DNA sequence: TCAGTACGCTACTGTATCGTAGCACATCAA
DNA sequence: TTGATGTGCTACGATACAGTAGCGTACTGA
């Protein structure tokens, strides 16, 4: 099963959802087509799992970090997760969530939001603790940070590392920080 | 021909490139399939034109504007262009450039960069004129602004208007502006 | 009137793809 | 040994789609 998913992920990364056909995955993984249908009811469910496999996981920051450290922690995790395979090469396809998989309820429409949830949490905490104005529009701030990360990841020339993550947080905070 | 493209755009917006089949466009537009092949050599070329039709056009700012006004001008244009149909509903599909169309050379791989070119130009001018540091990494700044715009447009709840555009520029400049 | 141009229609070929049926084989535990 | 489970293989049927052939029709300008 891992071999199947690995092959599916590779096909997805290279050619998008269109390339993830049952026959192609079967051949690439060396697993018989019939066997695949014993693990997934549908091509759409396989595609949904493939999609999820490509999403990076952003952990919640440890409790002992202060709001700024917490924000840096999640943005670093997001940048690094989005910056490496399979997320990075698959990113365009991840943004265009496969409609088939959504319509067949194999994927919820907002799958990707789960990836960003820890970032939103860190922003909210920064607002509550007055690192940024308490009245901050959290969604707007999310668009600001996540958009920066995604655009960077979409540019193949861009290095995705802690330096970039900290830079993004610095620019974010400098633009919004409230003086003590 | 306009009717064909209009139908193709609608299908693209609703269902992505996969929905833009020759038969579907033919039926939706009321134009015979054979007629379509008299205007486009290929399904890929039709898809490429459909794609371009969805891209917003961001004009260069008038020469008489100062760097800050110029930046506001292009960001407003980008926000408004991305915020309305067909660009906004098609945006996920625009980011995941149809690989078929690219491989068949009907679309260049960097189509979308042309849309952002005026933004890059305005940023560069802002740096040259010391509105932001002369050493500013222009590509980084592009990712910052364009990413913010795109993430906002991807969120259906977000209002895309001049207020948002100015807010984006404000946050950008506050984080980077050099004191006189 | 006549040639050129553009369009429509039906029917067709060829291919890719999903999904299933039916049968054989191997491994492992009771 | 035997039954359960998991896998493989070949061969299908059904559908969707790209692209073409061949023929007829309507308009337009000389």
GROMACS .gro file of N, CA and C in nm, chain A residues 85-143:
model
  177
   85UNK      N    1   1.005   1.837  -0.126
   85UNK     CA    2   0.914   1.742  -0.192
   85UNK      C    3   0.842   1.663  -0.085
   86UNK      N    4   0.722   1.618  -0.111
   86UNK     CA    5   0.649   1.635  -0.237
   86UNK      C    6   0.569   1.764  -0.245
   87UNK      N    7   0.561   1.839  -0.134
   87UNK     CA    8   0.471   1.954  -0.136
   87UNK      C    9   0.510   2.056  -0.243
   88UNK      N   10   0.639   2.088  -0.250
   88UNK     CA   11   0.677   2.199  -0.337
   88UNK      C   12   0.647   2.173  -0.484
   89UNK      N   13   0.694   2.062  -0.540
   89UNK     CA   14   0.661   2.041  -0.682
   89UNK      C   15   0.512   2.020  -0.705
   90UNK      N   16   0.442   1.974  -0.603
   90UNK     CA   17   0.298   1.949  -0.620
   90UNK      C   18   0.214   2.072  -0.592
   91UNK      N   19   0.279   2.177  -0.544
   91UNK     CA   20   0.203   2.291  -0.491
   91UNK      C   21   0.096   2.346  -0.586
   92UNK      N   22   0.129   2.370  -0.713
   92UNK     CA   23   0.024   2.420  -0.801
   92UNK      C   24  -0.098   2.329  -0.802
   93UNK      N   25  -0.075   2.199  -0.803
   93UNK     CA   26  -0.185   2.104  -0.807
   93UNK      C   27  -0.256   2.097  -0.673
   94UNK      N   28  -0.184   2.126  -0.566
   94UNK     CA   29  -0.248   2.126  -0.435
   94UNK      C   30  -0.344   2.243  -0.423
   95UNK      N   31  -0.306   2.355  -0.483
   95UNK     CA   32  -0.393   2.473  -0.477
   95UNK      C   33  -0.520   2.449  -0.558
   96UNK      N   34  -0.504   2.387  -0.674
   96UNK     CA   35  -0.621   2.354  -0.755
   96UNK      C   36  -0.674   2.218  -0.710
   97UNK      N   37  -0.733   2.215  -0.594
   97UNK     CA   38  -0.784   2.090  -0.538
   97UNK      C   39  -0.863   2.012  -0.643
   98UNK      N   40  -0.830   1.884  -0.660
   98UNK     CA   41  -0.898   1.803  -0.762
   98UNK      C   42  -1.050   1.804  -0.740
   99UNK      N   43  -1.120   1.864  -0.831
   99UNK     CA   44  -1.264   1.880  -0.815
   99UNK      C   45  -1.337   1.747  -0.806
  100UNK      N   46  -1.290   1.650  -0.882
  100UNK     CA   47  -1.354   1.519  -0.880
  100UNK      C   48  -1.355   1.463  -0.739
  101UNK      N   49  -1.238   1.469  -0.677
  101UNK     CA   50  -1.224   1.413  -0.542
  101UNK      C   51  -1.312   1.487  -0.443
  102UNK      N   52  -1.328   1.617  -0.465
  102UNK     CA   53  -1.413   1.694  -0.374
  102UNK      C   54  -1.560   1.658  -0.395
  103UNK      N   55  -1.598   1.651  -0.523
  103UNK     CA   56  -1.738   1.623  -0.552
  103UNK      C   57  -1.781   1.485  -0.504
  104UNK      N   58  -1.688   1.393  -0.508
  104UNK     CA   59  -1.723   1.258  -0.462
  104UNK      C   60  -1.703   1.245  -0.312
  105UNK      N   61  -1.681   1.357  -0.246
  105UNK     CA   62  -1.667   1.362  -0.100
  105UNK      C   63  -1.547   1.284  -0.049
  106UNK      N   64  -1.455   1.255  -0.138
  106UNK     CA   65  -1.333   1.190  -0.091
  106UNK      C   66  -1.242   1.293  -0.025
  107UNK      N   67  -1.259   1.418  -0.063
  107UNK     CA   68  -1.182   1.527  -0.003
  107UNK      C   69  -1.279   1.637   0.040
  108UNK      N   70  -1.259   1.694   0.160
  108UNK     CA   71  -1.336   1.813   0.196
  108UNK      C   72  -1.285   1.932   0.116
  109UNK      N   73  -1.371   2.031   0.090
  109UNK     CA   74  -1.332   2.144   0.006
  109UNK      C   75  -1.218   2.225   0.068
  110UNK      N   76  -1.205   2.219   0.197
  110UNK     CA   77  -1.108   2.306   0.267
  110UNK      C   78  -0.990   2.228   0.324
  111UNK      N   79  -0.951   2.120   0.256
  111UNK     CA   80  -0.840   2.038   0.307
  111UNK      C   81  -0.720   2.121   0.345
  112UNK      N   82  -0.686   2.214   0.260
  112UNK     CA   83  -0.561   2.285   0.279
  112UNK      C   84  -0.563   2.374   0.402
  113UNK      N   85  -0.681   2.419   0.441
  113UNK     CA   86  -0.691   2.506   0.559
  113UNK      C   87  -0.634   2.439   0.683
  114UNK      N   88  -0.647   2.308   0.688
  114UNK     CA   89  -0.595   2.238   0.805
  114UNK      C   90  -0.445   2.256   0.818
  115UNK      N   91  -0.378   2.265   0.704
  115UNK     CA   92  -0.234   2.288   0.707
  115UNK      C   93  -0.200   2.424   0.768
  116UNK      N   94  -0.288   2.521   0.740
  116UNK     CA   95  -0.259   2.657   0.785
  116UNK      C   96  -0.310   2.686   0.926
  117UNK      N   97  -0.387   2.595   0.980
  117UNK     CA   98  -0.451   2.621   1.110
  117UNK      C   99  -0.351   2.662   1.218
  118UNK      N  100  -0.237   2.594   1.232
  118UNK     CA  101  -0.143   2.636   1.336
  118UNK      C  102  -0.092   2.779   1.316
  119UNK      N  103  -0.079   2.820   1.190
  119UNK     CA  104  -0.035   2.957   1.163
  119UNK      C  105  -0.141   3.054   1.212
  120UNK      N  106  -0.265   3.024   1.181
  120UNK     CA  107  -0.374   3.111   1.227
  120UNK      C  108  -0.376   3.117   1.379
  121UNK      N  109  -0.355   3.004   1.442
  121UNK     CA  110  -0.352   3.001   1.589
  121UNK      C  111  -0.241   3.089   1.644
  122UNK      N  112  -0.125   3.082   1.583
  122UNK     CA  113  -0.011   3.162   1.631
  122UNK      C  114  -0.037   3.311   1.612
  123UNK      N  115  -0.102   3.345   1.500
  123UNK     CA  116  -0.134   3.486   1.477
  123UNK      C  117  -0.234   3.534   1.583
  124UNK      N  118  -0.333   3.451   1.608
  124UNK     CA  119  -0.435   3.490   1.707
  124UNK      C  120  -0.371   3.513   1.843
  125UNK      N  121  -0.281   3.424   1.877
  125UNK     CA  122  -0.216   3.438   2.008
  125UNK      C  123  -0.131   3.565   2.012
  126UNK      N  124  -0.066   3.595   1.899
  126UNK     CA  125   0.014   3.718   1.895
  126UNK      C  126  -0.074   3.841   1.915
  127UNK      N  127  -0.196   3.833   1.865
  127UNK     CA  128  -0.287   3.946   1.881
  127UNK      C  129  -0.337   3.955   2.026
  128UNK      N  130  -0.372   3.842   2.081
  128UNK     CA  131  -0.421   3.841   2.220
  128UNK      C  132  -0.313   3.894   2.315
  129UNK      N  133  -0.190   3.859   2.288
  129UNK     CA  134  -0.080   3.901   2.375
  129UNK      C  135  -0.020   4.035   2.335
  130UNK      N  136  -0.086   4.106   2.243
  130UNK     CA  137  -0.048   4.242   2.205
  130UNK      C  138   0.089   4.252   2.138
  131UNK      N  139   0.134   4.141   2.082
  131UNK     CA  140   0.256   4.151   2.001
  131UNK      C  141   0.223   4.230   1.876
  132UNK      N  142   0.103   4.212   1.826
  132UNK     CA  143   0.047   4.293   1.719
  132UNK      C  144  -0.086   4.346   1.773
  133UNK      N  145  -0.144   4.444   1.707
  133UNK     CA  146  -0.266   4.505   1.765
  133UNK      C  147  -0.374   4.401   1.796
  134UNK      N  148  -0.443   4.423   1.904
  134UNK     CA  149  -0.546   4.328   1.946
  134UNK      C  150  -0.658   4.322   1.842
  135UNK      N  151  -0.673   4.430   1.770
  135UNK     CA  152  -0.782   4.438   1.672
  135UNK      C  153  -0.745   4.378   1.537
  136UNK      N  154  -0.627   4.318   1.529
  136UNK     CA  155  -0.579   4.262   1.401
  136UNK      C  156  -0.682   4.170   1.336
  137UNK      N  157  -0.700   4.189   1.208
  137UNK     CA  158  -0.784   4.098   1.129
  137UNK      C  159  -0.702   3.970   1.105
  138UNK      N  160  -0.740   3.865   1.175
  138UNK     CA  161  -0.658   3.743   1.173
  138UNK      C  162  -0.654   3.681   1.033
  139UNK      N  163  -0.765   3.683   0.964
  139UNK     CA  164  -0.766   3.625   0.829
  139UNK      C  165  -0.676   3.704   0.735
  140UNK      N  166  -0.682   3.836   0.747
  140UNK     CA  167  -0.596   3.919   0.664
  140UNK      C  168  -0.450   3.886   0.692
  141UNK      N  169  -0.417   3.873   0.819
  141UNK     CA  170  -0.278   3.841   0.857
  141UNK      C  171  -0.238   3.704   0.802
  142UNK      N  172  -0.332   3.612   0.805
  142UNK     CA  173  -0.303   3.480   0.747
  142UNK      C  174  -0.273   3.492   0.598
  143UNK      N  175  -0.355   3.566   0.527
  143UNK     CA  176  -0.330   3.584   0.384
  143UNK      C  177  -0.192   3.643   0.362
   0.00000   0.00000   0.00000
